[in-house]
Amino acid sequence: MTNRERALAVLRYQDYDRLPVVHFGYWWETLQKWVAEGHLTAEEVDGASDGSAKDTALSAKLGFDFNWQNMFNTDAWLRPGLDRKVVAEFPDGSSHVMENDGVVYWYQPGAGSIPAHVDYVLKTRDVWERDFKWRLRWSEDRMDKAALQQLTSGKRDNPLGLYCGSLYGKIRTTLTFEGSCYLQADDEALFTEIIDTTGELCYQNVKFCLESGAKFDFAHFWEDICFKNGPCISPNVFMEKIGPHYKRITELLRKHGVDICSVDCDGWIDALMPTWIENGVNTMFPIEVGTWNASIEPWRTKLGKGLKGVGGMNKTVFSRDRAAVDAEVERLKRLVALGGYIPCPDHRIAPDAKWDMVRYYCDRMREEFV
């Protein structure tokens, strides 16, 4: 069987010869560390983007079969973006910079984590109409037609997803968490219009891709709208305002034979899962273990076999030792036995990961899940 056939068989509860060994990419700092340690060359990692030929070669060198984050990307946000500009610079070398989404971030020298935001632009309807709304209109020039044409045969060794966009995650980023809460209270009509405009853009992108004749193995949304204690949007609001957009898109996907629809949302996602499941999104990813010990097992108990998953492998064991990796692989046995589930590191492999521990994990997965 090909990796593609294996993955689809697992998620459809069909027979397969062995479980695919899957990952979710790497932090750039991780690859740089492995280059410095001599495991890789600079040429091997330069341009190794998700799903690229170099990414595939790197997967093989470590022992993985493929990167789940292998998508045909659609342009589902501001086009063009706002002009990036430096708002302020400080003696310590830090700066406030307005990025293309209109959010002002605080950048600090040497910091590798997500920068803090200090301000944002989209606060009123006037700004929405002048600077944002027209940038979210659909047009064919958002699509790489030549790339779509190359996907019409559907012949490939690894599964390929269709990126369907973000129905709220990009909005949350652009409004900021605080700003999105204020806007719901101050101007609910504008809040709803932003959601509906975004949903229409995502729908038209998906429609064009499917009608082009390109073949996809699964569909994928990105959100990242949960913290360790729960979502940053009311579950009721999410169901009411965003659920219908998911349903409209997933129904279109199923008409074109795409029955696996996954969503990437970090954090404790339990409160939003009813909206996803009821509206056609059936595969959770990356199932962050986190401090709250997320797992597909309690979700499956509650929601049934219609809920599938990719992820849920505690990537922090890569920074430890073989005993930790062995314990994690042992824990995964019970989850794999549920069916409809592919273990995968629960986010990109972090810089504290040891090359030998990642290699060892891949070897152990092949030993255990034949």
C-alpha positions as semicolon CSV with decimal commas, in nm:
position;residue;x (nm);y (nm);z (nm)
1;M;0,000;0,000;0,000
2;T;0,108;0,360;-0,050
3;N;0,120;0,605;0,240
4;R;-0,188;0,767;0,091
5;E;-0,379;0,439;0,084
6;R;-0,274;0,356;0,441
7;A;-0,378;0,691;0,584
8;L;-0,716;0,694;0,412
9;A;-0,782;0,334;0,516
10;V;-0,710;0,412;0,882
11;L;-0,940;0,714;0,886
12;R;-1,217;0,519;0,707
13;Y;-1,191;0,218;0,941
14;Q;-1,073;-0,005;0,658
15;D;-0,800;-0,270;0,654
16;Y;-0,439;-0,157;0,612
17;D;-0,100;-0,327;0,609
18;R;0,063;-0,101;0,870
19;L;0,006;0,229;1,045
20;P;0,172;0,526;0,870
21;V;0,431;0,713;1,079
22;V;0,328;1,076;1,050
23;H;0,462;1,413;1,163
24;F;0,359;1,780;1,157
25;G;0,680;1,952;1,050
26;Y;0,946;2,124;1,258
27;W;1,035;2,459;1,405
28;W;1,299;2,627;1,190
29;E;1,520;2,647;1,502
30;T;1,497;2,267;1,531
31;L;1,633;2,216;1,183
32;Q;1,908;2,470;1,244
33;K;2,008;2,287;1,561
34;W;2,025;1,956;1,378
35;V;2,241;2,117;1,110
36;A;2,477;2,248;1,378
37;E;2,495;1,899;1,531
38;G;2,585;1,749;1,193
39;H;2,271;1,541;1,136
40;L;2,168;1,751;0,837
41;T;2,330;1,992;0,595
42;A;2,220;2,349;0,538
43;E;2,133;2,254;0,181
44;E;1,903;1,974;0,301
45;V;1,689;2,206;0,514
46;D;1,691;2,520;0,299
47;G;1,342;2,546;0,148
48;A;1,213;2,231;0,319
49;S;0,856;2,356;0,339
50;D;0,562;2,130;0,427
51;G;0,509;1,868;0,156
52;S;0,807;1,976;-0,055
53;A;1,059;1,732;-0,201
54;K;1,310;1,831;0,066
55;D;1,049;1,780;0,338
56;T;0,981;1,432;0,200
57;A;1,353;1,351;0,198
58;L;1,391;1,477;0,553
59;S;1,093;1,266;0,663
60;A;1,259;0,957;0,518
61;K;1,592;1,035;0,686
62;L;1,424;1,052;1,027
63;G;1,200;0,752;0,962
64;F;0,865;0,923;0,909
65;D;0,641;0,832;0,616
66;F;0,508;1,182;0,548
67;N;0,405;1,520;0,685
68;W;0,029;1,547;0,743
69;Q;0,056;1,921;0,673
70;N;0,076;1,859;0,298
71;M;-0,186;2,089;0,145
72;F;-0,283;2,271;-0,168
73;N;-0,305;2,620;-0,025
74;T;-0,579;2,862;-0,116
75;D;-0,542;3,238;-0,071
76;A;-0,816;3,283;0,189
77;W;-0,732;3,610;0,360
78;L;-0,643;3,973;0,283
79;R;-0,535;4,025;-0,078
80;P;-0,327;4,232;-0,091
81;G;-0,221;4,266;0,269
82;L;-0,189;4,605;0,433
83;D;0,146;4,779;0,406
84;R;0,385;4,669;0,677
85;K;0,533;4,959;0,873
86;V;0,744;5,023;1,181
87;V;0,537;5,216;1,433
88;A;0,804;5,269;1,700
89;E;1,161;5,168;1,780
90;F;1,313;5,149;2,128
91;P;1,667;5,176;2,275
92;D;1,674;4,808;2,372
93;G;1,635;4,710;2,006
94;S;1,271;4,612;2,034
95;S;1,009;4,763;1,804
96;H;0,638;4,793;1,739
97;V;0,553;4,685;1,384
98;M;0,219;4,686;1,208
99;E;0,203;4,370;0,999
100;N;0,001;4,299;0,685
101;D;-0,307;4,201;0,886
102;G;-0,324;4,540;1,058
103;V;-0,206;4,412;1,397
104;V;0,078;4,594;1,573
105;Y;0,322;4,347;1,730
106;W;0,602;4,398;1,980
107;Y;0,920;4,238;1,847
108;Q;1,212;4,178;2,081
109;P;1,569;4,085;1,978
110;G;1,644;3,714;2,010
111;A;1,285;3,613;2,091
112;G;1,170;3,305;1,902
113;S;0,815;3,271;2,029
114;I;0,497;3,437;1,899
115;P;0,527;3,816;1,954
116;A;0,279;3,999;2,174
117;H;0,033;4,235;2,008
118;V;0,001;4,592;2,135
119;D;-0,267;4,735;1,906
120;Y;-0,480;4,661;1,600
121;V;-0,645;4,859;1,321
122;L;-0,984;4,696;1,255
123;K;-1,201;4,861;1,522
124;T;-1,478;5,038;1,331
125;R;-1,700;4,993;1,027
126;D;-1,528;5,282;0,849
127;V;-1,194;5,097;0,868
128;W;-1,362;4,773;0,761
129;E;-1,515;4,933;0,452
130;R;-1,204;5,132;0,358
131;D;-0,920;4,890;0,427
132;F;-1,046;4,535;0,475
133;K;-1,372;4,435;0,307
134;W;-1,250;4,469;-0,052
135;R;-0,937;4,273;0,034
136;L;-1,157;3,973;0,115
137;R;-1,345;3,959;-0,213
138;W;-1,305;3,645;-0,417
139;S;-1,149;3,645;-0,763
140;E;-0,989;3,380;-0,982
141;D;-0,647;3,537;-0,949
142;R;-0,634;3,400;-0,594
143;M;-0,590;3,053;-0,749
144;D;-0,279;2,886;-0,892
145;K;-0,455;2,734;-1,191
146;A;-0,145;2,566;-1,329
147;A;-0,083;2,389;-0,998
148;L;-0,446;2,277;-0,983
149;Q;-0,420;2,132;-1,332
150;Q;-0,134;1,910;-1,218
151;L;-0,361;1,753;-0,953
152;T;-0,634;1,623;-1,181
153;S;-0,503;1,265;-1,204
154;G;-0,515;1,209;-0,829
155;K;-0,212;0,977;-0,853
156;R;0,028;1,026;-0,562
157;D;0,208;0,832;-0,290
158;N;0,123;1,064;0,001
159;P;-0,216;1,212;0,091
160;L;-0,285;1,568;-0,020
161;G;-0,524;1,803;0,155
162;L;-0,717;2,102;0,027
163;Y;-0,670;2,399;0,258
164;C;-1,017;2,547;0,300
165;G;-0,914;2,855;0,495
166;S;-0,995;2,986;0,840
167;L;-1,351;3,075;0,931
168;Y;-1,265;3,246;1,260
169;G;-0,895;3,201;1,342
170;K;-0,776;3,474;1,105
171;I;-1,054;3,702;1,229
172;R;-0,947;3,642;1,588
173;T;-0,588;3,725;1,497
174;T;-0,681;4,044;1,310
175;L;-0,925;4,170;1,573
176;T;-0,716;4,028;1,859
177;F;-0,887;3,830;2,133
178;E;-0,984;4,143;2,325
179;G;-1,093;4,328;2,011
180;S;-1,317;4,043;1,897
181;C;-1,491;4,044;2,235
182;Y;-1,544;4,420;2,223
183;L;-1,674;4,413;1,865
184;Q;-1,937;4,151;1,945
185;A;-2,075;4,384;2,211
186;D;-2,021;4,719;2,035
187;D;-2,122;4,631;1,678
188;E;-2,259;4,278;1,642
189;A;-2,374;4,350;1,286
190;L;-2,017;4,431;1,181
191;F;-1,883;4,128;1,368
192;T;-2,130;3,908;1,178
193;E;-2,050;4,072;0,845
194;I;-1,680;4,004;0,889
195;I;-1,756;3,638;0,958
196;D;-1,995;3,607;0,662
197;T;-1,752;3,780;0,424
198;T;-1,473;3,547;0,532
199;G;-1,697;3,242;0,501
200;E;-1,801;3,337;0,147
201;L;-1,438;3,379;0,041
202;C;-1,346;3,037;0,181
203;Y;-1,646;2,877;0,010
204;Q;-1,565;3,027;-0,330
205;N;-1,202;2,916;-0,301
206;V;-1,306;2,558;-0,228
207;K;-1,570;2,560;-0,502
208;F;-1,319;2,675;-0,764
209;C;-1,063;2,412;-0,662
210;L;-1,313;2,128;-0,670
211;E;-1,470;2,234;-0,998
212;S;-1,124;2,255;-1,158
213;G;-1,108;1,876;-1,159
214;A;-0,822;1,860;-0,907
215;K;-0,841;1,558;-0,674
216;F;-0,788;1,586;-0,300
217;D;-0,773;1,322;-0,027
218;F;-0,897;1,537;0,259
219;A;-1,001;1,892;0,338
220;H;-0,845;2,103;0,610
221;F;-0,931;2,417;0,806
222;W;-0,707;2,621;1,036
223;E;-0,842;2,795;1,347
224;D;-0,620;2,808;1,660
225;I;-0,897;2,968;1,868
226;C;-0,855;2,787;2,199
227;F;-0,633;2,833;2,503
228;K;-0,541;2,575;2,765
229;N;-0,867;2,653;2,951
230;G;-1,103;2,660;2,652
231;P;-1,209;2,864;2,348
232;C;-1,166;3,238;2,294
233;I;-1,516;3,260;2,147
234;S;-1,847;3,161;2,305
235;P;-1,940;2,809;2,189
236;N;-2,297;2,933;2,130
237;V;-2,176;3,219;1,911
238;F;-1,944;2,981;1,728
239;M;-2,231;2,741;1,658
240;E;-2,472;3,016;1,550
241;K;-2,249;3,235;1,335
242;I;-1,972;3,009;1,210
243;G;-2,129;2,663;1,209
244;P;-2,338;2,733;0,893
245;H;-2,025;2,826;0,698
246;Y;-1,859;2,497;0,793
247;K;-2,171;2,308;0,689
248;R;-2,194;2,481;0,353
249;I;-1,830;2,404;0,272
250;T;-1,827;2,044;0,398
251;E;-2,146;1,963;0,207
252;L;-1,979;2,089;-0,109
253;L;-1,671;1,880;-0,034
254;R;-1,876;1,564;0,010
255;K;-2,052;1,622;-0,321
256;H;-1,706;1,601;-0,476
257;G;-1,609;1,287;-0,284
258;V;-1,401;1,444;-0,006
259;D;-1,528;1,279;0,312
260;I;-1,239;1,350;0,551
261;C;-1,248;1,708;0,683
262;S;-0,993;1,804;0,945
263;V;-0,942;2,115;1,155
264;D;-0,619;2,239;1,313
265;C;-0,703;2,401;1,644
266;D;-0,460;2,412;1,932
267;G;-0,564;2,420;2,296
268;W;-0,857;2,267;2,483
269;I;-1,107;2,237;2,201
270;D;-1,382;2,028;2,364
271;A;-1,642;2,306;2,383
272;L;-1,621;2,374;2,008
273;M;-1,627;2,013;1,893
274;P;-2,008;1,991;1,874
275;T;-2,008;2,270;1,613
276;W;-1,742;2,097;1,405
277;I;-1,896;1,752;1,423
278;E;-2,253;1,870;1,357
279;N;-2,136;2,069;1,057
280;G;-1,922;1,811;0,881
281;V;-1,571;1,851;1,026
282;N;-1,491;1,499;1,145
283;T;-1,114;1,488;1,208
284;M;-0,938;1,670;1,493
285;F;-0,574;1,779;1,458
286;P;-0,322;1,804;1,621
287;I;-0,494;1,702;1,951
288;E;-0,250;1,883;2,178
289;V;-0,174;1,673;2,485
290;G;-0,077;1,987;2,680
291;T;-0,132;2,025;3,053
292;W;-0,494;1,917;3,005
293;N;-0,404;1,576;2,858
294;A;-0,615;1,597;2,544
295;S;-0,687;1,259;2,388
296;I;-0,918;1,118;2,124
297;E;-1,047;0,851;2,365
298;P;-1,295;1,058;2,572
299;W;-1,412;1,236;2,257
300;R;-1,478;0,902;2,089
301;T;-1,668;0,780;2,394
302;K;-1,890;1,087;2,380
303;L;-1,924;1,145;2,006
304;G;-1,879;0,801;1,852
305;K;-1,680;0,665;1,559
306;G;-1,772;0,960;1,339
307;L;-1,500;1,149;1,525
308;K;-1,154;1,076;1,384
309;G;-0,814;1,215;1,472
310;V;-0,457;1,284;1,365
311;G;-0,213;1,390;1,637
312;G;-0,223;1,335;2,013
313;M;0,138;1,215;2,045
314;N;0,317;1,401;2,326
315;K;0,613;1,553;2,139
316;T;0,786;1,656;2,465
317;V;0,924;1,301;2,498
318;F;1,162;1,384;2,213
319;S;1,359;1,598;2,460
320;R;1,396;1,313;2,710
321;D;1,513;0,953;2,674
322;R;1,422;0,615;2,530
323;A;1,219;0,518;2,835
324;A;0,997;0,824;2,782
325;V;0,953;0,740;2,414
326;D;0,872;0,377;2,500
327;A;0,609;0,488;2,751
328;E;0,450;0,720;2,496
329;V;0,435;0,452;2,228
330;E;0,278;0,217;2,482
331;R;0,016;0,481;2,567
332;L;-0,068;0,521;2,199
333;K;-0,152;0,150;2,157
334;R;-0,489;0,188;2,327
335;L;-0,576;0,489;2,112
336;V;-0,475;0,325;1,783
337;A;-0,693;0,027;1,875
338;L;-0,997;0,257;1,869
339;G;-0,958;0,291;1,490
340;G;-0,991;0,607;1,283
341;Y;-0,683;0,755;1,448
342;I;-0,328;0,825;1,330
343;P;-0,073;0,925;1,598
344;C;0,129;1,234;1,511
345;P;0,342;1,472;1,722
346;D;0,092;1,717;1,866
347;H;0,259;2,014;1,701
348;R;0,575;2,097;1,510
349;I;0,881;1,930;1,656
350;A;1,042;2,180;1,893
351;P;1,410;2,282;1,928
352;D;1,458;2,075;2,244
353;A;1,397;1,757;2,043
354;K;1,692;1,520;2,018
355;W;1,761;1,381;1,672
356;D;1,824;1,032;1,809
357;M;1,499;1,034;2,008
358;V;1,295;1,127;1,701
359;R;1,466;0,851;1,503
360;Y;1,404;0,607;1,789
361;Y;1,035;0,703;1,803
362;C;0,992;0,632;1,431
363;D;1,165;0,292;1,469
364;R;0,943;0,200;1,765
365;M;0,626;0,301;1,582
366;R;0,717;0,074;1,292
367;E;0,790;-0,212;1,532
368;E;0,465;-0,181;1,724
369;F;0,208;-0,090;1,462
370;V;0,254;-0,334;1,174
